Coordinates of C-alpha atoms in Angstrom, one line a residue:
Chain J
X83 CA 0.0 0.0 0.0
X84 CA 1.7 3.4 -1.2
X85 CA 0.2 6.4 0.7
X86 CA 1.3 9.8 -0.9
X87 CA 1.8 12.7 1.2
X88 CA -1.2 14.8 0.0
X89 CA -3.6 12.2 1.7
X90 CA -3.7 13.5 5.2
X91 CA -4.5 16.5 3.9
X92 CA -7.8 15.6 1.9
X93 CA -9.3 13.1 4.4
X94 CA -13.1 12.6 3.6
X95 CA -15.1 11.1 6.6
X96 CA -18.0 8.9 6.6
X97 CA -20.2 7.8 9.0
X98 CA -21.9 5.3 10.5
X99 CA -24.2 4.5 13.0
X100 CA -23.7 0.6 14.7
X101 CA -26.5 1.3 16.8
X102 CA -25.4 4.5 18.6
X103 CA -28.2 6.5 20.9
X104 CA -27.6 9.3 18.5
X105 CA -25.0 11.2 20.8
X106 CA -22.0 11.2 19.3
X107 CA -23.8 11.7 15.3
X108 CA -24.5 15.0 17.1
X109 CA -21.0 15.9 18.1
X110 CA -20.0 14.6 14.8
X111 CA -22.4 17.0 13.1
X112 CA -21.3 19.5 15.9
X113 CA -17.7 19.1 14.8
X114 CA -18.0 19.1 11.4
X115 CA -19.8 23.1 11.5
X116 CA -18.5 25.8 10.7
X117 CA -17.5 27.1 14.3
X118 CA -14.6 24.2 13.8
X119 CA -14.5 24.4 9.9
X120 CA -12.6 20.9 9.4
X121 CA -13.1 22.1 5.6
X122 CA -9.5 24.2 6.5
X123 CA -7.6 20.7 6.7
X124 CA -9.2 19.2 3.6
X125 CA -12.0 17.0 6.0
X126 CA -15.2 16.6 4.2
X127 CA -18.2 14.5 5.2
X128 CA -19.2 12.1 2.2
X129 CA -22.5 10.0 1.6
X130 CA -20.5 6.8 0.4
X131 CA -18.3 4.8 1.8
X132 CA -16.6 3.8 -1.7
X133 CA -15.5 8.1 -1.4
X134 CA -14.1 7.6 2.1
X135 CA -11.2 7.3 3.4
X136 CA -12.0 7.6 7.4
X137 CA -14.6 5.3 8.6
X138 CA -16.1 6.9 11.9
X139 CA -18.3 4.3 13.5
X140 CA -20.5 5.2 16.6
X141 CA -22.0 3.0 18.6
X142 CA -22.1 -0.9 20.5
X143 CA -21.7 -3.2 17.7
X144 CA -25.6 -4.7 17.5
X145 CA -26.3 -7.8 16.1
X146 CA -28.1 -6.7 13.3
X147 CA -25.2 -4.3 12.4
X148 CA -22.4 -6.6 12.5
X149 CA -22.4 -7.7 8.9
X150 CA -23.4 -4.1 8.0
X151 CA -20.3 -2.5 9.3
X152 CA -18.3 -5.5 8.3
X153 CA -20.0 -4.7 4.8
X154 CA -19.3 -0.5 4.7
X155 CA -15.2 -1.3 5.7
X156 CA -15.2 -3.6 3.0
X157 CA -16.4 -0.9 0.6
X158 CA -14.0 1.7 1.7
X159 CA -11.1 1.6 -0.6
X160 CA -7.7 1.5 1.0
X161 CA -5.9 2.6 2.2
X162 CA -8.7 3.6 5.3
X163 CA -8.6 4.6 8.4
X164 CA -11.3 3.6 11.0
X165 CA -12.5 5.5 13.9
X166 CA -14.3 4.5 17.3
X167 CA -16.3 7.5 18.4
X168 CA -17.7 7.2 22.0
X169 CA -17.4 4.8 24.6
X170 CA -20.1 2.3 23.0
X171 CA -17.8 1.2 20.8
X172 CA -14.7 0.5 23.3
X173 CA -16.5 -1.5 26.1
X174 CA -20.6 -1.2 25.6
X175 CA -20.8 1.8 27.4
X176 CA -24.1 2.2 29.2
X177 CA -25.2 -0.9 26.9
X178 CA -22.5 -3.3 28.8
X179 CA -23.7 -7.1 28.5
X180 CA -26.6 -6.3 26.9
X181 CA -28.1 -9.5 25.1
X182 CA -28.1 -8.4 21.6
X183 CA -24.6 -6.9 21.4
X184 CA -22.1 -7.9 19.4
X185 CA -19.0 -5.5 20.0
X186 CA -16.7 -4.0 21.3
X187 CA -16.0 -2.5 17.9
X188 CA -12.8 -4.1 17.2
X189 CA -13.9 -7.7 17.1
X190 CA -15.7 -6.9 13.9
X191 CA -13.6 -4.3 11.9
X192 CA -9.8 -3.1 12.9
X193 CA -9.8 0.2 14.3
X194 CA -7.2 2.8 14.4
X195 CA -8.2 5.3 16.8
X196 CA -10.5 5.0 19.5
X197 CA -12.1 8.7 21.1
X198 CA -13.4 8.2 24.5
X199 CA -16.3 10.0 25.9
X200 CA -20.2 9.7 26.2
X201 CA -20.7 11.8 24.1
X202 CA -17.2 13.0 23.5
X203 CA -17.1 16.7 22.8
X204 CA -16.6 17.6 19.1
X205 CA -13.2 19.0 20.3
X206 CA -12.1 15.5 20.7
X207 CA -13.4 14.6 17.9
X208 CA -11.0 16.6 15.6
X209 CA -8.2 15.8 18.1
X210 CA -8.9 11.9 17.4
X211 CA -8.5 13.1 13.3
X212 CA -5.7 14.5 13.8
X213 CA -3.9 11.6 15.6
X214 CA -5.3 9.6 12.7
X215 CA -3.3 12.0 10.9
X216 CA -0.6 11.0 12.5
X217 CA -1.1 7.8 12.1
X218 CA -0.9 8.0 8.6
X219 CA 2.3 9.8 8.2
X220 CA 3.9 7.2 10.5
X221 CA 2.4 4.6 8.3
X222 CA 3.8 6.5 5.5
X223 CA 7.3 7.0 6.9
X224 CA 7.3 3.2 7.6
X225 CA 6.4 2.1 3.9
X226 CA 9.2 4.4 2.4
Chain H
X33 CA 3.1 17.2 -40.9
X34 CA 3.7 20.4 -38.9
X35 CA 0.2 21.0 -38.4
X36 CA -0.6 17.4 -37.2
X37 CA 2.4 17.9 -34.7
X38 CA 0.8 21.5 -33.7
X39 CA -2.5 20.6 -33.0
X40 CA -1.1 17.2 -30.7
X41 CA 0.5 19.7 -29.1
X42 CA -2.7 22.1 -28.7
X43 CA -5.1 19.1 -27.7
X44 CA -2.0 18.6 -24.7
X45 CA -1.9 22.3 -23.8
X46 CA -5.4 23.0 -23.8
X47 CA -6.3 19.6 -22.1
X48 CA -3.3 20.5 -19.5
X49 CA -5.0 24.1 -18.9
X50 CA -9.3 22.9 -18.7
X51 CA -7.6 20.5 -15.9
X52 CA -5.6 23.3 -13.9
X53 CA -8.3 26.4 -14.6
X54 CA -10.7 24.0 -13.5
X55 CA -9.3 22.9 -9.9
X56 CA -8.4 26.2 -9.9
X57 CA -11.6 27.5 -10.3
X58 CA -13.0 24.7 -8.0
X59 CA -11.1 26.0 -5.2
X60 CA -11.8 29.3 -5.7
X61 CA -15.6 28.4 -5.6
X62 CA -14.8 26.5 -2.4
X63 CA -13.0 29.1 -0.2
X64 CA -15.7 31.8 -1.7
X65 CA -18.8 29.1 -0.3
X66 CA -16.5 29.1 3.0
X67 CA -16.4 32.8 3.4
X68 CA -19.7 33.5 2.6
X69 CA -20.1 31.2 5.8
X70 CA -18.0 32.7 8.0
X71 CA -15.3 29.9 8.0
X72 CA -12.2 30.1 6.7
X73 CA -12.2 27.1 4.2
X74 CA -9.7 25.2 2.6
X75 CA -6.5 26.1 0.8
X76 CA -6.7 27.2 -2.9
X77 CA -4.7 23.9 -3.9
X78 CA -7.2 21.5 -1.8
X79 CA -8.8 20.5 -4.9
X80 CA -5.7 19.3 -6.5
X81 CA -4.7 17.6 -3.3
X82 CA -8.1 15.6 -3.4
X83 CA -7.5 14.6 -6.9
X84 CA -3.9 13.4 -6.1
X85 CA -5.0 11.5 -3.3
X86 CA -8.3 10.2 -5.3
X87 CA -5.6 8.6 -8.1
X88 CA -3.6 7.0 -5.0
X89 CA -6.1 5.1 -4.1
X90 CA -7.9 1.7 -5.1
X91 CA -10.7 1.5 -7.9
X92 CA -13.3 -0.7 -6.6
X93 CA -15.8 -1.9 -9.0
X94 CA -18.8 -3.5 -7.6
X95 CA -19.4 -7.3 -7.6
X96 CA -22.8 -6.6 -9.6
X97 CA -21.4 -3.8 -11.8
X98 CA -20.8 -4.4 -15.4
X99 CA -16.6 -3.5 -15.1
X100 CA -16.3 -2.5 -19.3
X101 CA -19.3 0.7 -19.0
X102 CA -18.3 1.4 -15.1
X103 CA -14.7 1.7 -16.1
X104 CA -15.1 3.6 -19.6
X105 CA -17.7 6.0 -18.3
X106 CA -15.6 8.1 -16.3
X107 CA -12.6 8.2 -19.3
X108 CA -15.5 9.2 -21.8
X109 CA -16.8 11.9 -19.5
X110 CA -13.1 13.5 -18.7
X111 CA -12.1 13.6 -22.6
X112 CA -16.0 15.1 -23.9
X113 CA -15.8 17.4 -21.2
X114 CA -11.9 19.0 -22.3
X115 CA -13.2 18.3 -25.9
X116 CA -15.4 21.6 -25.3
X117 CA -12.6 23.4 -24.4
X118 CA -10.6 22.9 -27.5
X119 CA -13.8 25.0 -29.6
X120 CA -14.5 27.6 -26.7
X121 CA -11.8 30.9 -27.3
X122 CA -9.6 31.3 -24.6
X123 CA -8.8 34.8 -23.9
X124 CA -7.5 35.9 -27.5
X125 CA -6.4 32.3 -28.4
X126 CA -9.3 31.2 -31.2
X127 CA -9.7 27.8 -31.8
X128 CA -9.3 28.6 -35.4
X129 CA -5.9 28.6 -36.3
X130 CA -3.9 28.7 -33.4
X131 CA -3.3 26.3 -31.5
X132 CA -5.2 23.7 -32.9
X133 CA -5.4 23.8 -36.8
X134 CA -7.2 20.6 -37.5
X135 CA -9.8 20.5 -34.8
X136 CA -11.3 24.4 -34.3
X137 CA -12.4 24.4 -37.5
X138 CA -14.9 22.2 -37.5
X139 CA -16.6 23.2 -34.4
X140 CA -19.2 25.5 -33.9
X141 CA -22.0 26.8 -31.2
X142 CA -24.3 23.4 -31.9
X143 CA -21.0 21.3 -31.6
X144 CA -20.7 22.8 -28.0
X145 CA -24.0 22.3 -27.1
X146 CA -24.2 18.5 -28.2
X147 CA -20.7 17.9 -26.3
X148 CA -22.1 19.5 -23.3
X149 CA -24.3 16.5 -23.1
X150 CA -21.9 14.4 -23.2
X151 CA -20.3 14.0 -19.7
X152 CA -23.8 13.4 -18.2
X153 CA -24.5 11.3 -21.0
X154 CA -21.7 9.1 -19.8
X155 CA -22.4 9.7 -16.3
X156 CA -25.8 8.4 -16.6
X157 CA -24.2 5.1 -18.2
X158 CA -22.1 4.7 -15.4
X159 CA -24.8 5.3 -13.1
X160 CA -26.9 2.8 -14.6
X161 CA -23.7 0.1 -14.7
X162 CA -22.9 0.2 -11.3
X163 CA -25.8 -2.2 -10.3
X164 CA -26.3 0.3 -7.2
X165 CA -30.0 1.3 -6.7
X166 CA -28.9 4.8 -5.5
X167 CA -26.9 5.1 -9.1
X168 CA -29.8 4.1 -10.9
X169 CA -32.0 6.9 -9.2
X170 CA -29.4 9.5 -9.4
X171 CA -28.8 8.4 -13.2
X172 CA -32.4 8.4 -13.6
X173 CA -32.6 12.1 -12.6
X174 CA -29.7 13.1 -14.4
X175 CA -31.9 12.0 -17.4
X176 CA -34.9 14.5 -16.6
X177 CA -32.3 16.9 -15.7
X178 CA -30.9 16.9 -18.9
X179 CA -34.0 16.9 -20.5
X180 CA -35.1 20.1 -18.8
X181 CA -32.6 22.4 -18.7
X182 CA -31.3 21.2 -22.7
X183 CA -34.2 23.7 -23.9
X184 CA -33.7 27.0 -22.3
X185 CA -30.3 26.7 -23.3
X186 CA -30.9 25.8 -26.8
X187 CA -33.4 29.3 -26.7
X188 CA -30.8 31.0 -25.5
X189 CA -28.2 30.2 -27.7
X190 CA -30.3 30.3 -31.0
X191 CA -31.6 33.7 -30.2
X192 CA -28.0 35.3 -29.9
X193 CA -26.8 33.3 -33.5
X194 CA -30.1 34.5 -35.0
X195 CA -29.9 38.2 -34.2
X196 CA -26.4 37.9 -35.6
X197 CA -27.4 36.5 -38.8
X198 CA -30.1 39.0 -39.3
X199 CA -27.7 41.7 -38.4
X200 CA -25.8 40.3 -41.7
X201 CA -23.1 38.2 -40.4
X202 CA -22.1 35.0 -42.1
X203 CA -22.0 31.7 -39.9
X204 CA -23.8 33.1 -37.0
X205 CA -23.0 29.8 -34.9
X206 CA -19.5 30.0 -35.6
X207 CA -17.3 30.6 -32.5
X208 CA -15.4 33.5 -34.2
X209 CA -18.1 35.8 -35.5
X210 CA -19.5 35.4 -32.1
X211 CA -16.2 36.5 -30.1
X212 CA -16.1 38.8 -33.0
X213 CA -19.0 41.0 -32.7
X214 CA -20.0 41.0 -28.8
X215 CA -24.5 40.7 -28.7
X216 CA -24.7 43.9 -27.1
X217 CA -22.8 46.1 -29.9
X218 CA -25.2 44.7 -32.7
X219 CA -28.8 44.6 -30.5
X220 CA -30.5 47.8 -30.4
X221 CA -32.6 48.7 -27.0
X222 CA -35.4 46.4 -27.0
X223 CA -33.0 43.8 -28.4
X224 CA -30.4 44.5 -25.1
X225 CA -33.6 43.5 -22.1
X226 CA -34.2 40.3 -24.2
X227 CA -30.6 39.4 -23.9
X228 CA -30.7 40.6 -20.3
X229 CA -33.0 38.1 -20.0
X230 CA -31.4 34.9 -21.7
X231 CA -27.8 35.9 -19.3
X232 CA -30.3 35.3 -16.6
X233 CA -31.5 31.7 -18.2
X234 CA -27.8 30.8 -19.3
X235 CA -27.2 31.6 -15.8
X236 CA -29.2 29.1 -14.2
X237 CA -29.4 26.6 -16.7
X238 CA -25.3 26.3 -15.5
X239 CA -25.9 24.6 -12.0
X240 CA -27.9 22.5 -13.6
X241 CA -25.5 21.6 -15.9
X242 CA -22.9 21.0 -13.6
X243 CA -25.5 19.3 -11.0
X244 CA -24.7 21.6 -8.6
X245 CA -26.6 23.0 -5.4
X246 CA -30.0 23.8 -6.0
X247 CA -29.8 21.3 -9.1
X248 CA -27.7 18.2 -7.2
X249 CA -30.6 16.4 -7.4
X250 CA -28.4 13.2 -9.1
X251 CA -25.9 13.4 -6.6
X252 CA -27.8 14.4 -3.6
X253 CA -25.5 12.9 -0.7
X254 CA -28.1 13.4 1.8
X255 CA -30.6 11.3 0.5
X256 CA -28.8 9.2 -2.6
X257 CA -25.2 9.1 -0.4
X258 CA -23.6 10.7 -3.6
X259 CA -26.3 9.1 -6.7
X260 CA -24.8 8.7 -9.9
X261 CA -21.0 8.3 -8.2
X262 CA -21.7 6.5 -5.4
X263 CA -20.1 3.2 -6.2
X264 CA -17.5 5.2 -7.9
X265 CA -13.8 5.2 -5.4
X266 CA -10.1 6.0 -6.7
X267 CA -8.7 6.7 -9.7
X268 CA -12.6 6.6 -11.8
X269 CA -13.7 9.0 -9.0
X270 CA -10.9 11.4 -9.9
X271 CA -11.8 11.4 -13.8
X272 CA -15.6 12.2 -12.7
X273 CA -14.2 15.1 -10.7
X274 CA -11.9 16.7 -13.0
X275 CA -14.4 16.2 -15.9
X276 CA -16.6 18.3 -13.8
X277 CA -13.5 21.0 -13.5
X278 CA -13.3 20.7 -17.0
X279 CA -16.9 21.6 -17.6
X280 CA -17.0 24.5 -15.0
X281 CA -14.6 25.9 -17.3
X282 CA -16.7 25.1 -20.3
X283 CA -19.9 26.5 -19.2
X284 CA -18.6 29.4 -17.4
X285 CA -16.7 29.9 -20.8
X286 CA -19.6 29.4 -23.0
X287 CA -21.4 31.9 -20.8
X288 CA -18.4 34.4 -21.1
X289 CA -18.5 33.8 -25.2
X290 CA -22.4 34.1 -26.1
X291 CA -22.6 37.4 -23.4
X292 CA -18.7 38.9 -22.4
X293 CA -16.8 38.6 -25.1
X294 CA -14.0 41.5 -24.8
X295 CA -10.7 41.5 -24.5
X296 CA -8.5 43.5 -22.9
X297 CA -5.2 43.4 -24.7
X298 CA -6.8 46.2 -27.3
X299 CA -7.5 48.2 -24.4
X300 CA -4.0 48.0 -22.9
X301 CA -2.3 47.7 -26.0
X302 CA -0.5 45.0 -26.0
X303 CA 0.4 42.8 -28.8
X304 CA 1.5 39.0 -29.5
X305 CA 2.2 36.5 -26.9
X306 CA 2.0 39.3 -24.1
X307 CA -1.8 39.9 -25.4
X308 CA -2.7 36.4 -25.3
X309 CA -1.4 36.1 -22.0
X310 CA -3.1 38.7 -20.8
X311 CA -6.2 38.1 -22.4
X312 CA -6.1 34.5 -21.0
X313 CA -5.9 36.1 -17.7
X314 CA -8.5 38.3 -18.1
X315 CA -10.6 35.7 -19.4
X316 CA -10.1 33.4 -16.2
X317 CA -10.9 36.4 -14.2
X318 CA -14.3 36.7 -16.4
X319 CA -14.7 32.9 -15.7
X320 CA -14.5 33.3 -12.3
X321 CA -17.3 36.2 -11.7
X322 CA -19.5 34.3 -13.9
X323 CA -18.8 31.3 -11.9
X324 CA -19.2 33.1 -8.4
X325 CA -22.6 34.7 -9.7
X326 CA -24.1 31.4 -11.6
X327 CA -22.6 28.7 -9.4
X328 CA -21.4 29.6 -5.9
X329 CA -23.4 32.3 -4.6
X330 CA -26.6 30.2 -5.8
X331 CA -25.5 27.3 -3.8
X332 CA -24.3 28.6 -0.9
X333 CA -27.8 31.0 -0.7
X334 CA -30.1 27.6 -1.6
X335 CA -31.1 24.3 -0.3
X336 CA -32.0 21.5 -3.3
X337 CA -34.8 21.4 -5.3
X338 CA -36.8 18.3 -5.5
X339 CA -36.3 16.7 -9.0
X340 CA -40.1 17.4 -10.0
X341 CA -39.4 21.3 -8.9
X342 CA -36.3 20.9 -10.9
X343 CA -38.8 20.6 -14.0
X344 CA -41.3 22.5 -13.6
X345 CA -38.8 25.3 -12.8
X346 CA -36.6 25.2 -15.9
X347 CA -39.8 24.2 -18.3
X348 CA -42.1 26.7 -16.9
X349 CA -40.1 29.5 -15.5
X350 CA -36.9 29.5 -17.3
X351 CA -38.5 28.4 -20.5
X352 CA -40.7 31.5 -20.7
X353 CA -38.1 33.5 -19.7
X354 CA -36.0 32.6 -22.5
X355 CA -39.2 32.7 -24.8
X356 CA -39.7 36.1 -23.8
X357 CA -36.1 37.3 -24.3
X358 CA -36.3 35.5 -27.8
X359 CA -39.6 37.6 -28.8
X360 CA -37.5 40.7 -27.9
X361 CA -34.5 39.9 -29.5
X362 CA -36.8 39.0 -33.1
X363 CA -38.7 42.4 -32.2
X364 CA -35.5 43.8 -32.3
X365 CA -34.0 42.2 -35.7
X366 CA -37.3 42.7 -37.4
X367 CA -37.2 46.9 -36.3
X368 CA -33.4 46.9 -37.8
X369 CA -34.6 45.2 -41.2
X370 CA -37.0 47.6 -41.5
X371 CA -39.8 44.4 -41.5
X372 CA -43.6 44.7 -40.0
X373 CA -43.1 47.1 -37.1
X374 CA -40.8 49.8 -38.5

């Protein structure tokens, strides 16, 4: 996988909902305004996964999203980056041994960066980009 | 020989500068949007950085997608949409003669119009051969789209080339008599409020064109998740975008043609390569307040028409519009032949 320099400056985010209590969509909506214009680094929000490049996935896995998630990575053409917004997706949050779920998160897709909080604050959000960012060039630094 | 090598060389330079005006452009449509916001938006180059990271990446074609049309569509749309460019003057530059010998000549105002059709033509094909049911709709309404703003734009551009003819010009279609003799130096008064009137259609029949905001109805990535393009990823997404680029410079310049023809090297006086530079300069900075009045200040100001609105707007409204201006511009030629009303 070649990444070229200019793609950590043109990240385009989608996003999607594993079975989230809508919290975090809002922060992500929040953060994506234009009182934090991510629009200055090159972050846009796309409709389609295929355009993508981060993968921002709120939520406890459900049962009935497993395979859906498992289905929007495997659209996303790589290289990607994968995002866990909110607690949900790290332990269950306030849905912790619930009967029908099947996270964490990372036992269905990899995920690169996780961003704590419930709901975390759409400042964290952009701070979780940019260690995705990061990320990225350390990937790139490693392939060259 | 040496014209064959000439005009390889044109098609290049041309092809090079639709792809570079049209980023360009893009990103000077994007920081205006941002502004008009109160953000600060992106950097002038971030449409060239998405298009360099678009070719980095994979090309995905769908498991249900037939690869031959999904894969050809996008190449089809990029090279119709810089074929415009080749018969649309640039600054000065004519396509007659200079710098493409064996193509300009054949081309003239109905050439343009049938190659505008041709990226959405192509899009629509993709669309339809990506097996998605979000492509299909969006392709589908790409289709009525089409259909409904091809007429007011065919009214507007008849009306100029006929007032021309009757004003005794020969080949009133072709590019040169129009960049020759600027609409509003051969109309008389009535003649100037009808083409008042078709600026205002060509103006709106351009978003359309370029399915953008209020027109996005195809793409809508709200409620399609991106429509015609939405199976599309990498190196095929890239083509679709700059063959848009390509055709904002095309329509904007088609705009500047029919209604803002001048130059300004005359008016400077300046003469040979110096003129065409800065006449190509000038006519970017035309470009870009046609584009800022036609494309980006309508977007940023409204939210998307539903596709049945999109119809009934540019078939109703705009038609009628355009019919009017027409009536006033035939008033007008019949008054300076000295026909029924004189």
């Amino acid at each position: 996988m070649k990444l070229s320099p200019s793609f950590n400056r043109s990240l385009w985010v989608f996003h999607v909902n594993s079975g989230s209590c809508n919290g975090c969509d809002i922060e992500i909506v929040a953060a994506l305004c234009p009182r934090y214009d991510p629009e200055r680094f090159g972050i846009k929000l796309v409709g389609s996964p295929r355009h993508a490049d981060v993968l921002l996935v709120t939520g406890p896995v459900t049962h009935q999203m497993r395979d859906r998630v498992r289905r929007v990575y495997d659209q996303m053409a790589s290289p990607k980056v994968v995002m866990c917004i909110g607690t949900c997706g790290q332990s269950g949050g306030v849905f912790y041994d619930s009967y029908n779920l099947d996270g964490p998160l990372d036992q269905v897709i990899p995920v690169d960066v996780y961003v704590p909080g419930c709901a975390p604050r759409p400042e964290a959000i952009i701070y979780g980009v940019v260690q995705a960012i990061a990320k990225l060039e350390r990937l790139e630094r490693s392939v060259k | 020989m040496s014209s064959l090598l000439v005009t390889i060389a044109g098609v290049i330079l041309v092809t090079i500068f639709g792809i570079i005006a049209g980023l360009f452009l893009m990103g000077v449509d994007r920081i205006c949007a941002a502004r008009m916001q109160m953000r600060q938006g992106p950097p002038l180059i971030q449409p060239f950085i998405d298009i360099r990271k678009l070719l980095s990446k994979d090309s995905q074609v769908p498991a249900n997608a037939i690869p031959s049309l999904f894969n050809a569509a996008p190449i089809v749309a990029f090279a119709s949409a810089v074929t415009v460019l080749f018969y649309l003057p640039l600054g000065s530059i004519l396509p007659v003669g200079t710098p493409l010998p064996m193509v300009g000549e054949y081309g003239d105002l109905i050439l343009i119009m049938y190659l505008l059709t041709v990226p959405a033509l192509a899009m629509v094909a993709g669309g339809f051969a990506s097996g998605s049911p979000y492509a299909s709709v969006g392709a589908q309404r790409e289709m009525v789209t089409m259909i409904a703003y091809e007429f007011p734009l065919a009214i507007a551009i008849i009306a100029i080339a006929w007032r021309l003819a009757v004003a005794g010009l020969v080949m009133p279609f072709s590019v040169n008599t129009l960049a020759a003799n600027p609409i509003w130096t051969v109309v008389g008064p009535i003649g100037i409020i009808g083409c008042i009137l078709l600026l205002i259609v060509l103006a709106w029949v351009t978003p359309a064109e370029l399915s953008r905001i209020p027109c996005d109805t195809p793409e809508a990535e709200t409620e399609l998740c991106g429509g015609l393009l939405v199976e599309y990823s990498g190196r095929n997404l890239a083509l679709f975008s700059l063959s848009m680029a390509a055709k904002l410079v095309a329509m904007a310049g088609l705009a500047v043609l029919l209604f803002l023809p001048w130059n300004i090297s005359p008016l400077i006086g300046i003469s040979g390569i110096g003129a065409a530079g800065a006449d190509l300069v000038f006519f970017l900075l035309k470009v870009i307040v046609v584009m800022f009045f036609s494309v980006t200040l309508v977007r940023v100001v409204m939210a998307r028409f539903r596709i049945n609105t999109v119809v009934s707007l540019y078939w109703g409204w705009l038609t009628t519009i355009g019919l009017i201006g027409m009536f006033l511009i035939i008033l007008d030629g019949s008054m300076s032949l000295g026909g029924c009303l004189s």
